[in-house]
Coordinates of C-alpha atoms in Angstrom, one line a residue:
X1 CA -74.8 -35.2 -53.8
X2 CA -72.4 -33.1 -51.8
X3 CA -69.4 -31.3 -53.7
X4 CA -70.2 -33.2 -56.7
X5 CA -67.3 -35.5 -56.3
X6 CA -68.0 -39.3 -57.5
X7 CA -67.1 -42.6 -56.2
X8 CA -65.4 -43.6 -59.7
X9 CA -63.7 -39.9 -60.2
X10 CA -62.3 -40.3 -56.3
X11 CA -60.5 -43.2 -57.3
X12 CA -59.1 -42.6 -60.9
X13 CA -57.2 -39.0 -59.9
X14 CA -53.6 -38.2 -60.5
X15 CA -51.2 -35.9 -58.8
X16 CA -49.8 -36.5 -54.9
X17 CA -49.4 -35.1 -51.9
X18 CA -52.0 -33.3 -49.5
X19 CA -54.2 -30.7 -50.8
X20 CA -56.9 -28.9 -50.4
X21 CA -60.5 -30.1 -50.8
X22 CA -63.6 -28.3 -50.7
X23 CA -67.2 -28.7 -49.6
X24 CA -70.1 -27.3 -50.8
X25 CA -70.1 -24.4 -48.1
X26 CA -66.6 -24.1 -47.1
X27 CA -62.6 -24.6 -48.1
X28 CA -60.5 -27.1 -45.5
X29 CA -56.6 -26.9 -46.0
X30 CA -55.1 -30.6 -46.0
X31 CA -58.6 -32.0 -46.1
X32 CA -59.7 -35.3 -47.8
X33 CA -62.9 -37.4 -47.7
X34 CA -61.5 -40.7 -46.8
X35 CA -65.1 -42.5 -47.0
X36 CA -66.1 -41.6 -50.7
X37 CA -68.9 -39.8 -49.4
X38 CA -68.9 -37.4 -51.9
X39 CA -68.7 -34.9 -49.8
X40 CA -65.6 -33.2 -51.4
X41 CA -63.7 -32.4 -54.4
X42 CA -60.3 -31.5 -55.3
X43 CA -59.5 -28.1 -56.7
X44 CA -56.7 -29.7 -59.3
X45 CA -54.9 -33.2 -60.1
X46 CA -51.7 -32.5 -58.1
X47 CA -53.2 -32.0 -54.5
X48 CA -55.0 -35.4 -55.0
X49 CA -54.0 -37.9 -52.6
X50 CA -51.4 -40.2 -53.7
X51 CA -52.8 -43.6 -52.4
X52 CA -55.5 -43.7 -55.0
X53 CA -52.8 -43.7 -57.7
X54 CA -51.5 -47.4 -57.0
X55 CA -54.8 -49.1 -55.9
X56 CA -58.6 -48.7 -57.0
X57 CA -60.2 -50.5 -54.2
X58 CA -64.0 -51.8 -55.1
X59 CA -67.2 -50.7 -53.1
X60 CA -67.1 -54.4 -51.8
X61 CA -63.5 -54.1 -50.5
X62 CA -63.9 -50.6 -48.5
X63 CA -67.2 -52.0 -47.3
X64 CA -65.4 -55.1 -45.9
X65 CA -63.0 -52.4 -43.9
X66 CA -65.8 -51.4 -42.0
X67 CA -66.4 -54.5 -40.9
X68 CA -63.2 -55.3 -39.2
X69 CA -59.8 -53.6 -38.9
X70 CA -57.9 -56.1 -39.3
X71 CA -59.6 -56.5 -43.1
X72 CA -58.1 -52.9 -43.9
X73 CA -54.8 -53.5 -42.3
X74 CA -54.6 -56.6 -44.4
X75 CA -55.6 -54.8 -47.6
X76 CA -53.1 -53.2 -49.5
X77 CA -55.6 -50.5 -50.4
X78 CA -56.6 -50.2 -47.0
X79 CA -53.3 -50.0 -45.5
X80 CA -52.5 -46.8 -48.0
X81 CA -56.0 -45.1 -47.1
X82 CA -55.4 -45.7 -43.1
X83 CA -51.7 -44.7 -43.7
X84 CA -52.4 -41.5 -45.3
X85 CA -55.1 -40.4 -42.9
X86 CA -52.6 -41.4 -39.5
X87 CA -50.3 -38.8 -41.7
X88 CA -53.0 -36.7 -41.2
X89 CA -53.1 -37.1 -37.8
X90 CA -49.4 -37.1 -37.3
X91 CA -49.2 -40.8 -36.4
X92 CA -47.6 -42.6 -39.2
X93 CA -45.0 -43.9 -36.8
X94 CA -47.6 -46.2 -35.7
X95 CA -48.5 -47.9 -38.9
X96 CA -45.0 -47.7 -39.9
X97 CA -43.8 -49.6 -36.4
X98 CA -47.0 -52.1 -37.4
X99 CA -45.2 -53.1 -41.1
X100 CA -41.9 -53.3 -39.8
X101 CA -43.3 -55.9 -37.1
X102 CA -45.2 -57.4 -39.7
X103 CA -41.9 -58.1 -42.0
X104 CA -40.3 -59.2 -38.8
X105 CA -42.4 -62.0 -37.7
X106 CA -42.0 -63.1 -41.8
X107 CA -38.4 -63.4 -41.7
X108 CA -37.0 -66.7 -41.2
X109 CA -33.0 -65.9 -41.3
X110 CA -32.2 -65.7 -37.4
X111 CA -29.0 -62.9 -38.7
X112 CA -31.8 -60.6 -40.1
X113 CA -34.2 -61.5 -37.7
X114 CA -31.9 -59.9 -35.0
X115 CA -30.7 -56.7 -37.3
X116 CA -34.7 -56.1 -38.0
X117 CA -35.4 -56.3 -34.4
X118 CA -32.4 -53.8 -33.5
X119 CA -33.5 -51.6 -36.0
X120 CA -37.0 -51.6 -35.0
X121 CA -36.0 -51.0 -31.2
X122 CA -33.8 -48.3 -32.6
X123 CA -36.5 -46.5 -34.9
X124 CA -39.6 -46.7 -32.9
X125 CA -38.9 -48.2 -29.3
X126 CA -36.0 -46.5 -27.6
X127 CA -36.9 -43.0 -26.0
X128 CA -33.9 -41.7 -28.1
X129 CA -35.8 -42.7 -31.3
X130 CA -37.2 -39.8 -33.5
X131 CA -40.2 -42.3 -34.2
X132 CA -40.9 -43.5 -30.8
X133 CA -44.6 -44.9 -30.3

């Protein structure tokens, strides 16, 4: 296998943050091996990414991601995996505009359905917004 890194040891690491993973051939700052491929390892505990400390998601469950997106947005697991590689990519706004939708269209209280739909023009619609998308 590639770097020697395991589907059961990817998922039981400790630490947080972004780090650095390597390959078999090469180093890549702020890298991570979002498929398990086994492709990469991490160098210590603290650099692992943080979304494997809350959730352990099973072969079946990333399997049923690639099926259909709107599995993974509607995993928990999934949501953390695609969250952390749109931080990656310097898009988190997106998923975070997504969730705060998502709460919105949950809330039944017409006082807070207005204050989470001001806030949610203010954070991520309004070209004054540091989070615009």
């Amino acid at each position: 296998m590639g770097g020697g890194r395991s589907e059961t040891s990817a998922l039981t690491g400790t630490g947080g943050g972004r780090g650095t993973a390597t390959t078999q051939n090469s180093q890549r700052p702020n890298a991570c091996c979002f498929c398990w491929c086994c492709c990469c390892s991490y160098e210590d505990e603290q650099s692992f990414p943080r979304f494997f400390l809350s959730t352990k998601p099973s072969l079946e469950e990333i399997r049923l991601w690639s099926q259909s997106f709107d599995k993974l947005m509607r995993n928990p697991a999934g949501r953390n995996v695609f969250r952390e590689f749109l931080r990656t990519e310097y898009s988190e706004e997106n998923m975070l505009f997504w969730l705060a939708c998502e709460d919105l269209k949950q809330e039944m209280n017409k006082s807070a359905i207005e204050e989470k739909a001001r806030s949610i023009y203010e954070d991520y619609i309004s070209i004054l917004s540091p989070k615009e998308v």
